C-alpha atoms as one frame of an Amber mdcrd trajectory, in Angstrom:
protein
  74.471  -7.602  52.091  70.799  -8.517  51.779  69.553 -11.912  52.888  68.787
 -14.369  50.069  65.390 -16.063  50.454  65.818 -19.815  49.910  62.107 -20.421
  50.454  61.165 -18.058  47.628  63.766 -19.762  45.451  62.201 -23.200  45.970
  58.688 -21.763  45.587  59.631 -20.185  42.227  61.192 -23.364  40.884  58.202
 -25.400  42.055  55.704 -23.017  40.406  57.477 -23.343  37.069  57.974 -27.102
  37.627  61.759 -26.919  37.342  62.441 -29.294  40.230  60.493 -32.491  39.439
  60.289 -33.817  43.016  59.216 -30.493  44.531  56.668 -29.980  41.733  55.313
 -33.503  42.254  55.093 -32.981  46.027  53.331 -29.638  45.572  50.776 -31.220
  43.202  50.139 -34.023  45.700  49.478 -31.547  48.512  47.718 -28.726  46.636
  46.347 -30.500  43.574  47.411 -30.085  39.978  47.383 -26.673  38.309  48.196
 -27.492  34.687  48.718 -24.820  32.102  45.583 -23.960  30.184  45.505 -24.061
  26.404  45.590 -20.641  24.815  42.263 -19.668  23.292  42.083 -17.146  20.470
  45.671 -16.423  19.374  44.706 -12.918  18.281  44.005 -12.088  21.926  46.367
 -14.245  24.015  45.719 -12.463  27.310  43.004  -9.875  27.880  43.310  -8.709
  31.464  40.461  -6.199  31.024  38.161  -9.218  31.241  39.106 -11.351  34.268
  39.033 -14.954  33.106  41.473 -16.824  35.306  44.395 -16.519  32.881  46.258
 -14.483  35.510  46.950 -17.826  37.227  49.194 -18.809  34.293  51.635 -16.062
  35.330  54.127 -16.236  38.193  56.909 -14.064  39.584  60.359 -14.971  38.296
  62.994 -12.812  39.947  66.760 -12.901  40.424  66.241 -15.087  43.517  66.932
 -17.956  41.077  70.564 -16.758  40.912  71.011 -15.597  44.506  69.521 -12.095
  44.161  66.964 -10.362  46.353  64.705  -8.565  43.853  60.992  -9.266  44.310
  57.870  -8.804  42.219  54.219  -9.764  41.978  51.536  -9.931  39.300  47.885
  -9.572  40.187  44.520  -8.919  38.595  43.149  -5.462  39.334  40.182  -3.596
  37.885  40.273  -4.341  34.129  44.062  -4.830  34.061  46.946  -6.848  35.483
  49.465  -5.113  37.753  53.172  -6.012  37.728  54.939  -4.463  40.721  58.230
  -5.014  42.453  61.702  -3.847  43.322  64.927  -4.554  41.471  68.032  -4.803
  43.637  71.613  -5.295  42.514  72.570  -6.758  45.906  73.965 -10.309  45.855
  74.764  -9.864  42.136  71.063  -9.683  41.260  69.335  -7.227  39.005  65.985
  -8.335  37.565  62.338  -8.790  38.447  59.864 -10.384  36.078  56.677 -12.325
  35.537  56.502 -15.317  33.234  53.821 -17.715  32.088  53.981 -21.396  32.695
  54.548 -23.283  29.459  51.546 -23.244  27.139  50.143 -26.714  26.590  49.712
 -27.145  23.717  52.109 -24.505  22.370  50.480 -21.415  20.853  50.629 -21.237
  17.066  51.169 -17.611  16.055  52.540 -18.336  12.583  49.713 -16.299  11.013
  50.871 -13.180  12.884  53.808 -10.788  12.503  54.398 -10.325  16.223  52.842
  -9.572  19.581  51.241  -6.342  20.700  51.202  -5.234  24.335  49.111  -2.515
  25.919  51.009  -1.242  28.967  50.921   1.619  31.435  54.462   2.106  32.617
  56.608   3.975  35.078  59.165   5.462  32.674  61.542   2.487  32.856  62.807
   0.266  30.037  61.331  -3.242  30.040  61.867  -6.443  28.112  59.182  -8.562
  26.522  60.415 -12.154  26.173  58.978 -15.078  24.221  60.228 -18.662  24.200
  59.661 -21.479  21.722  61.307 -24.192  23.824  59.715 -25.985  26.766  63.000
 -26.035  28.694  63.177 -23.746  31.702  66.519 -22.166  30.827  66.256 -21.765
  27.058  66.802 -19.059  24.452  64.870 -15.901  25.330  63.648 -14.020  22.262
  63.699 -10.493  23.594  62.275  -7.107  22.645  63.144  -4.063  24.776  60.822
  -1.089  25.024  60.616   2.171  26.936  57.531   3.151  28.902  56.102   6.562
  29.692  55.253   7.196  33.345  51.520   6.863  34.053  50.584   6.708  30.363
  49.070   3.829  28.405  51.082   2.923  25.311  50.899   0.221  22.674  54.088
  -1.775  22.172  54.473  -3.753  18.955  57.067  -6.531  19.182  57.550  -7.969
  15.664  58.838 -11.540  15.627  61.474 -10.420  13.108  62.920  -7.959  15.656
  63.124 -10.284  18.661  66.751 -10.606  19.781  67.757 -14.174  20.693  69.580
 -14.098  24.024  70.655 -16.529  26.718  71.222 -15.214  30.243  71.353 -11.616
  28.927  73.916 -12.397  26.211  72.979 -12.035  22.525  73.223 -15.206  20.444
  74.426 -14.164  16.983  73.849 -17.531  15.250  70.512 -18.511  16.794  67.534
 -19.339  14.616  64.592 -16.913  14.586  61.766 -17.691  16.977  59.433 -20.494
  15.885  56.163 -18.542  16.068  54.191 -21.707  15.363  55.474 -23.208  18.617
  55.294 -20.459  21.266  55.796 -21.938  24.751  55.892 -19.000  27.194  55.880
 -15.215  27.608  57.680 -13.001  30.100  57.815  -9.324  31.083  61.023  -8.152
  32.773  62.606  -5.108  34.397  66.359  -5.651  34.375  69.700  -3.935  34.802
  70.928  -6.197  31.976  70.199  -5.496  28.319  71.797  -8.159  26.070
């Protein structure tokens, strides 16, 4: 059995400000790193033009539930690179990157959905959007397949996002509130929904 990394667990929760005391202590030591307001909604994140928005993203892996998967997200030449390993040891099974909550929330009510430009590895990924500021809230999910070493455009219409909570579909959930988008996430997971 693989060794669970308690330090990474605390670091993840502190980054996303889930543990108030740890987040407060981290801000006191390192200084505050508040979420930036989203600029032009038609171009939420453009990683081809390094602008510092990469700092809004952080690794969020199954370490939060005792797993040992690990990932990273970094700016490279005219793109952002999401890398990592998914392990099913210790009942884990996902690696992801997620934004801190947008402050103020992004208003995408004038749009039909979100478009991603990705170069994949042939695996199936999930794009996740949230309209709630809570850490563990409904994940509005859109799964898509990638083609190894090929750039593709993924269109995730708001009307096709599947509301899920901890990888279980919520049949009676309201559609996403596109006028109140709080965070985005990209995930590689053994779980669908």
